[in-house]
Amino acid sequence: MKNNQYIEFYTEVRDTIAQRSCPVMNAHREEALRIFSEHGFPSKKVERYKYTDVAQDFAPDYGIQLSPIATERTEFCRSVKEADIDLAPYYNNIADNGDAVVALNTMLAVDALLIHVPRNTRAKHPIQINNVLKGKQDTMTNRRVLIVAEEHAEVKLLFCDHAADDQQFLTTQVMEVYAGPDSSIEIYGLEETHQRNTLVANTYIRQADRSQVRHNLITLHNGKTRQTTHLTLAGEGAECWANGAVIADKDQHVDNNTLIDHKAPNCTSNEMYKYVLDGKATGAFAGRILVREGAQKTASKETNANLCATRTARMYTQPMLEIYADDVKCSHGATIGRLNEEEQFYMRSRGITLEDARVLQMISFIAPVLENIPEDEREAVAAKFEEAVRSI
């Protein structure tokens, strides 16, 4: 029934969506409908979704946003409808349409944000994209982002999610990222919404020879968040850094599912996700490193460290290595711990309050992830972390 309500809605509005959208997006809708109709939302019995009940999240009757995105055209950012390059080789080509949320997004997204950095071009300043959820009723929004950095291009991107109204919001987001040969892309996602917000986001990144990608996800305030991140190192000598930091309390839920796919030789990946959970918060991390046959000289490190500040917080962690090459250096590990009471006693004996001692412990724990943020942004993000920690 949950699937049918979206199929029926799309059938009713498909002409309106097509008129408001563009050919490159419309070309994929009917196939997405077929896939969604055939598979529907996954249950928690599906391995990749065992920590988040996606079908339940889509059950309420939301008003669905069908307006084009409101974006100011700049040197590098615009709507896909204003694209000055052929998007057929890029749009919906690396996203996993076998995933129900991706298929649903492909059906319903009216517009998409295009960030295009041409060959041998460097964006001089970081580009910030603010997604602000507003509405007078419970609303579902479907966002689409396409990032193309051509050969020797460089760009830094900051995506910020905020909620301006106290409504129940559901957001799907599909982001496809192409890093050309010798390009450099830095992506920072910052979520600061509220308890009634649900975000289901899927990010797919494909790297060419010697490209460098830094992908950082930071969740400070939310209701329920499910992030899927797939990085494919398809070109020799590619490097990636995949990092995440989570501060959650009350009954918040944050689930990160990652895949780093080493397809080419001489590639390097570094992954670090850290969670601080308070109250009755639930965290989940499933990280898979896949080294394919022929991907010799791979170097990969995966770390998931978690801090449960209360006995009622819950963390589920599943680091995985799958290796089919014999000349590699790969490691992975996960830890779940509590606040050190001896450290607290030491700080309190020197006049530090228990509250401040807890804050210092949490900030110290999360600090290694902050080190991956550029210096010009690090201080502001660190201040947001401290504010989030003090609020739990």
Coordinates of C-alpha atoms in Angstrom, one line a residue:
M1 CA 0.0 0.0 0.0
K2 CA 2.8 2.4 0.8
N3 CA 4.3 1.8 -2.7
N4 CA 0.9 2.2 -4.4
Q5 CA 0.3 5.7 -3.0
Y6 CA 3.4 7.0 -4.7
I7 CA 2.7 5.1 -8.0
E8 CA -0.8 6.5 -8.1
F9 CA 0.4 10.0 -7.3
Y10 CA 3.1 9.9 -10.1
T11 CA 0.5 8.5 -12.6
E12 CA -1.7 11.5 -11.8
V13 CA 1.0 14.2 -12.1
R14 CA 3.4 12.7 -14.6
D15 CA 2.4 15.2 -17.3
T16 CA 2.8 18.2 -14.9
I17 CA 6.3 17.0 -13.9
A18 CA 7.4 16.5 -17.5
Q19 CA 6.2 20.0 -18.4
R20 CA 8.1 21.6 -15.5
S21 CA 11.2 19.5 -16.0
C22 CA 13.6 18.9 -18.9
P23 CA 14.3 16.1 -21.4
V24 CA 17.4 14.7 -19.7
M25 CA 15.5 14.1 -16.5
N26 CA 12.2 13.0 -18.2
A27 CA 14.1 10.3 -20.1
H28 CA 14.6 8.2 -17.0
R29 CA 11.2 8.5 -15.3
E30 CA 9.3 5.6 -16.8
E31 CA 12.1 3.1 -16.2
A32 CA 12.3 4.4 -12.6
L33 CA 8.6 3.8 -12.3
R34 CA 9.0 0.2 -13.5
I35 CA 11.8 -0.5 -11.0
F36 CA 9.9 1.1 -8.1
S37 CA 6.7 -0.8 -9.0
E38 CA 8.6 -4.1 -9.2
H39 CA 10.7 -3.8 -6.0
G40 CA 9.0 -1.2 -3.7
F41 CA 10.5 0.0 -0.5
P42 CA 12.9 -2.5 1.2
S43 CA 12.1 -3.9 4.6
K44 CA 14.6 -4.3 7.4
K45 CA 15.1 -7.8 6.2
V46 CA 17.2 -6.4 3.4
E47 CA 20.8 -6.4 4.7
R48 CA 21.7 -2.9 3.6
Y49 CA 18.5 -1.5 5.4
K50 CA 18.4 -3.6 8.5
Y51 CA 19.0 -0.6 10.8
T52 CA 16.4 1.8 9.3
D53 CA 12.8 1.1 8.4
V54 CA 12.5 3.1 5.2
A55 CA 9.0 1.9 4.3
Q56 CA 7.7 3.2 7.6
D57 CA 9.3 6.6 7.0
F58 CA 7.4 7.0 3.7
A59 CA 4.1 5.8 5.1
P60 CA 2.6 9.2 6.2
D61 CA 0.5 11.2 3.7
Y62 CA 2.8 14.0 2.8
G63 CA 2.2 17.0 0.5
I64 CA 4.8 16.6 -2.3
Q65 CA 6.8 19.5 -3.5
L66 CA 6.7 19.8 -7.3
S67 CA 8.2 23.2 -7.8
P68 CA 11.5 23.8 -9.6
I69 CA 14.5 24.6 -7.4
A70 CA 15.1 28.2 -6.5
T71 CA 18.8 28.9 -7.2
E72 CA 20.7 31.9 -8.3
R73 CA 22.7 31.2 -11.4
T74 CA 26.4 31.7 -10.8
E75 CA 29.7 30.9 -12.6
F76 CA 29.5 27.2 -11.6
C77 CA 25.9 26.6 -10.3
R78 CA 22.7 26.5 -12.2
S79 CA 19.6 24.4 -12.9
V80 CA 20.1 21.4 -15.2
K81 CA 17.5 23.1 -17.5
E82 CA 20.1 25.8 -18.1
A83 CA 23.0 23.4 -18.7
D84 CA 25.5 24.4 -21.3
I85 CA 27.0 20.9 -21.6
D86 CA 25.5 17.5 -22.7
L87 CA 24.3 15.9 -19.4
A88 CA 23.2 12.6 -21.0
P89 CA 26.6 10.9 -20.1
Y90 CA 26.2 12.0 -16.5
Y91 CA 22.6 12.3 -15.2
N92 CA 21.4 9.1 -13.6
N93 CA 24.3 7.0 -14.9
I94 CA 26.0 6.1 -11.6
A95 CA 23.1 6.3 -9.2
D96 CA 21.7 2.9 -8.2
N97 CA 18.2 2.9 -9.5
G98 CA 17.7 -0.6 -8.0
D99 CA 17.5 1.3 -4.7
A100 CA 13.8 2.2 -4.1
V101 CA 14.5 5.7 -2.8
V102 CA 16.7 6.5 -5.8
A103 CA 14.0 5.3 -8.2
L104 CA 11.3 7.3 -6.4
N105 CA 13.5 10.4 -6.5
T106 CA 14.1 9.9 -10.3
M107 CA 10.4 9.7 -10.8
L108 CA 9.4 12.7 -8.8
A109 CA 12.3 15.2 -8.9
V110 CA 11.2 18.1 -11.1
D111 CA 14.5 19.9 -11.2
A112 CA 18.2 19.4 -10.3
L113 CA 21.1 21.5 -9.2
L114 CA 24.1 21.3 -11.6
I115 CA 27.6 22.2 -10.4
H116 CA 29.9 22.2 -13.4
V117 CA 33.6 23.1 -13.1
P118 CA 35.3 23.1 -16.6
R119 CA 38.7 21.7 -17.4
N120 CA 41.7 23.5 -15.9
T121 CA 39.4 25.7 -13.8
R122 CA 39.6 26.4 -10.1
A123 CA 36.7 27.7 -8.0
K124 CA 38.5 30.4 -6.0
H125 CA 36.0 30.4 -3.1
P126 CA 34.0 27.6 -1.5
I127 CA 30.5 27.3 -2.9
Q128 CA 27.7 27.1 -0.2
I129 CA 24.3 25.6 -1.0
N130 CA 21.6 26.2 1.7
N131 CA 18.6 23.8 1.7
V132 CA 15.9 25.4 3.8
L133 CA 12.7 23.4 4.5
K134 CA 9.6 25.6 4.9
G135 CA 5.9 24.8 4.8
K136 CA 2.6 25.0 6.5
Q137 CA 1.9 21.3 6.2
D138 CA 3.8 18.0 6.3
T139 CA 5.9 18.0 3.1
M140 CA 8.0 15.7 1.1
T141 CA 10.8 17.2 -1.1
N142 CA 12.9 15.3 -3.7
R143 CA 16.3 16.9 -4.3
R144 CA 18.7 16.1 -7.1
V145 CA 22.3 17.2 -7.4
L146 CA 24.8 16.6 -10.3
I147 CA 28.4 17.6 -9.9
V148 CA 30.9 17.5 -12.8
A149 CA 34.5 18.5 -12.3
E150 CA 36.4 18.1 -15.5
E151 CA 40.2 17.3 -15.9
H152 CA 42.4 19.4 -13.6
A153 CA 39.3 21.2 -12.1
E154 CA 39.1 22.1 -8.4
V155 CA 36.1 23.0 -6.2
K156 CA 35.0 23.0 -2.6
L157 CA 31.3 22.6 -1.7
L158 CA 29.3 23.1 1.5
F159 CA 25.7 21.8 1.6
C160 CA 23.7 23.0 4.6
D161 CA 20.3 21.6 5.6
H162 CA 18.0 23.7 7.8
A163 CA 14.3 23.6 8.8
A164 CA 12.6 26.9 9.1
D165 CA 9.1 25.6 10.2
D166 CA 8.0 23.1 12.8
Q167 CA 6.4 20.7 10.4
Q168 CA 7.1 17.0 9.6
F169 CA 9.5 17.0 6.6
L170 CA 10.7 14.1 4.5
T171 CA 13.5 14.7 2.1
T172 CA 15.0 12.4 -0.5
Q173 CA 18.3 13.4 -2.1
V174 CA 20.3 11.8 -4.9
M175 CA 23.7 13.3 -5.6
E176 CA 26.0 12.1 -8.5
V177 CA 29.6 13.3 -8.5
Y178 CA 32.1 12.9 -11.4
A179 CA 35.7 13.7 -10.6
G180 CA 37.7 13.9 -13.8
P181 CA 41.4 13.1 -14.2
D182 CA 43.6 15.1 -11.8
S183 CA 40.6 16.9 -10.4
S184 CA 40.0 17.8 -6.7
I185 CA 36.6 17.9 -5.1
E186 CA 35.8 18.6 -1.5
I187 CA 32.2 18.1 -0.3
Y188 CA 30.9 19.0 3.2
G189 CA 27.4 18.2 4.2
L190 CA 26.0 19.8 7.4
E191 CA 22.6 18.8 8.8
E192 CA 21.0 21.1 11.4
T193 CA 17.3 20.5 11.2
H194 CA 14.9 19.2 13.9
Q195 CA 13.2 16.2 15.5
R196 CA 10.4 16.0 13.0
N197 CA 12.7 15.9 10.0
T198 CA 13.6 12.7 8.0
L199 CA 16.4 12.7 5.5
V200 CA 17.1 9.8 3.1
A201 CA 20.1 10.7 1.0
N202 CA 22.1 8.7 -1.6
T203 CA 25.5 9.9 -2.9
Y204 CA 27.4 8.3 -5.7
I205 CA 30.9 9.4 -6.6
R206 CA 33.1 8.2 -9.5
Q207 CA 36.8 9.1 -9.6
A208 CA 39.0 9.1 -12.7
D209 CA 42.8 8.8 -12.8
R210 CA 44.7 10.7 -10.0
S211 CA 41.6 12.5 -8.8
Q212 CA 41.2 13.5 -5.2
V213 CA 37.8 13.5 -3.3
R214 CA 37.1 14.5 0.2
H215 CA 33.6 13.7 1.4
N216 CA 32.5 14.8 4.9
L217 CA 29.1 14.4 6.5
I218 CA 28.2 16.1 9.7
T219 CA 24.9 15.5 11.6
L220 CA 24.3 17.9 14.5
H221 CA 20.5 18.2 14.8
N222 CA 18.0 15.8 13.1
G223 CA 15.1 13.4 13.6
K224 CA 16.0 10.4 11.4
T225 CA 18.8 10.3 8.9
R226 CA 19.8 7.6 6.5
Q227 CA 22.9 8.4 4.4
T228 CA 24.1 6.0 1.6
T229 CA 27.5 6.8 0.2
H230 CA 29.2 5.0 -2.7
L231 CA 32.7 6.0 -3.8
T232 CA 34.1 4.3 -6.9
L233 CA 37.8 4.6 -7.5
A234 CA 37.7 3.8 -11.2
G235 CA 41.0 5.4 -12.3
E236 CA 44.5 4.6 -11.4
G237 CA 46.1 6.7 -8.6
A238 CA 42.8 8.0 -7.3
E239 CA 42.5 9.0 -3.6
C240 CA 39.5 9.6 -1.4
W241 CA 38.8 10.6 2.2
A242 CA 35.3 9.7 3.5
N243 CA 34.5 11.1 6.9
G244 CA 31.5 11.5 9.1
A245 CA 30.7 13.0 12.5
V246 CA 27.4 12.6 14.4
I247 CA 26.1 14.2 17.6
A248 CA 22.7 12.8 18.5
D249 CA 20.5 12.7 21.6
K250 CA 16.8 12.2 22.6
D251 CA 15.4 9.5 20.2
Q252 CA 17.3 10.7 17.1
H253 CA 18.4 8.1 14.6
V254 CA 21.5 8.3 12.3
D255 CA 22.4 5.5 9.9
N256 CA 25.4 5.7 7.6
N257 CA 25.9 3.0 5.0
T258 CA 29.1 3.3 2.9
L259 CA 30.8 1.5 0.0
I260 CA 34.3 2.3 -1.2
D261 CA 34.9 0.3 -4.4
H262 CA 38.5 0.0 -5.5
K263 CA 38.4 -0.9 -9.2
A264 CA 41.8 0.4 -10.3
P265 CA 45.4 -0.2 -9.1
N266 CA 47.4 2.2 -6.9
C267 CA 44.4 3.9 -5.2
T268 CA 44.1 5.0 -1.6
S269 CA 41.1 5.4 0.6
N270 CA 40.8 6.7 4.1
E271 CA 37.5 6.4 6.0
M272 CA 36.6 7.7 9.5
Y273 CA 33.2 7.9 11.1
K274 CA 32.7 9.0 14.7
Y275 CA 29.4 9.1 16.7
V276 CA 28.6 10.7 20.0
L277 CA 25.2 9.4 21.3
D278 CA 23.3 10.7 24.3
G279 CA 19.8 10.1 25.6
K280 CA 18.0 7.3 23.7
A281 CA 19.7 8.1 20.4
T282 CA 20.4 5.3 17.9
G283 CA 23.4 5.2 15.6
A284 CA 24.3 2.7 12.9
F285 CA 27.4 2.4 10.6
A286 CA 27.9 -0.2 7.9
G287 CA 31.1 0.4 5.9
R288 CA 32.3 -1.9 3.2
I289 CA 35.6 -1.7 1.5
L290 CA 35.7 -3.7 -1.8
V291 CA 39.1 -4.3 -3.5
R292 CA 38.5 -5.9 -6.9
E293 CA 40.7 -8.3 -8.8
G294 CA 43.5 -6.3 -10.5
A295 CA 43.3 -3.4 -8.0
Q296 CA 46.9 -4.1 -6.9
K297 CA 48.8 -1.7 -4.6
T298 CA 45.5 -0.6 -2.9
A299 CA 45.9 1.2 0.4
S300 CA 42.8 1.4 2.5
K301 CA 42.0 2.3 6.1
E302 CA 38.5 2.3 7.7
T303 CA 37.8 3.4 11.3
N304 CA 34.5 3.7 13.1
A305 CA 34.7 4.9 16.7
N306 CA 31.6 5.5 18.9
L307 CA 30.8 7.0 22.2
C308 CA 27.6 6.2 24.1
A309 CA 27.2 8.8 26.8
T310 CA 24.2 7.1 28.4
R311 CA 23.2 3.5 29.0
T312 CA 20.1 4.0 26.9
A313 CA 22.0 5.1 23.7
R314 CA 22.5 2.3 21.1
M315 CA 25.1 1.9 18.4
Y316 CA 25.3 -0.8 15.7
T317 CA 28.5 -1.1 13.7
Q318 CA 29.6 -3.3 10.9
P319 CA 33.0 -2.6 9.2
M320 CA 33.7 -4.9 6.3
L321 CA 36.6 -5.8 4.0
E322 CA 36.2 -7.7 0.8
I323 CA 39.5 -8.2 -1.0
Y324 CA 40.2 -10.0 -4.4
A325 CA 43.8 -8.7 -5.0
D326 CA 46.9 -10.0 -3.3
D327 CA 49.2 -6.9 -3.1
V328 CA 47.2 -4.6 -0.8
K329 CA 47.4 -2.8 2.5
C330 CA 44.0 -2.7 4.1
S331 CA 42.7 -2.4 7.7
H332 CA 39.4 -1.8 9.4
G333 CA 38.2 -1.5 12.9
A334 CA 35.4 -0.3 15.2
T335 CA 35.0 0.6 18.8
I336 CA 32.1 1.4 21.1
G337 CA 32.8 3.0 24.5
R338 CA 31.5 5.2 27.3
L339 CA 32.7 8.4 28.9
N340 CA 35.7 7.8 31.1
E341 CA 34.7 8.5 34.7
E342 CA 38.3 8.7 35.9
E343 CA 39.0 11.5 33.4
Q344 CA 35.8 13.3 34.7
F345 CA 37.0 12.9 38.3
Y346 CA 40.4 14.3 37.4
M347 CA 38.9 17.4 35.7
R348 CA 36.3 17.9 38.5
S349 CA 39.1 17.8 41.1
R350 CA 40.6 20.8 39.3
G351 CA 37.4 22.9 39.4
I352 CA 35.8 21.9 36.1
T353 CA 32.1 21.2 36.4
L354 CA 30.7 17.7 35.5
E355 CA 28.9 19.3 32.5
D356 CA 32.0 21.0 31.2
A357 CA 34.0 17.8 31.7
R358 CA 31.5 15.8 29.6
V359 CA 31.6 18.5 26.9
L360 CA 35.4 18.4 26.8
Q361 CA 35.5 14.7 26.5
M362 CA 33.0 14.6 23.7
I363 CA 34.8 17.4 21.7
S364 CA 38.1 15.7 22.2
F365 CA 36.7 12.4 20.9
I366 CA 35.2 14.0 17.8
A367 CA 38.3 16.3 17.1
P368 CA 40.1 13.9 14.6
V369 CA 37.2 14.2 12.2
L370 CA 37.3 18.0 12.5
E371 CA 40.9 18.0 11.4
N372 CA 39.8 16.9 7.9
I373 CA 37.9 20.2 7.5
P374 CA 39.8 23.1 5.8
E375 CA 41.3 25.6 8.2
D376 CA 39.2 28.5 7.0
E377 CA 36.0 26.5 7.9
R378 CA 37.2 24.5 10.9
E379 CA 36.7 27.1 13.6
A380 CA 33.1 27.7 12.7
V381 CA 32.3 24.0 12.4
A382 CA 34.0 23.3 15.8
A383 CA 31.8 26.0 17.4
K384 CA 28.7 24.3 16.0
F385 CA 29.9 21.0 17.4
E386 CA 30.4 22.5 20.9
E387 CA 27.0 24.1 20.7
A388 CA 25.4 20.8 19.7
V389 CA 27.2 18.9 22.5
R390 CA 26.2 21.5 25.1
S391 CA 22.6 21.2 24.0
I392 CA 22.3 17.4 24.7

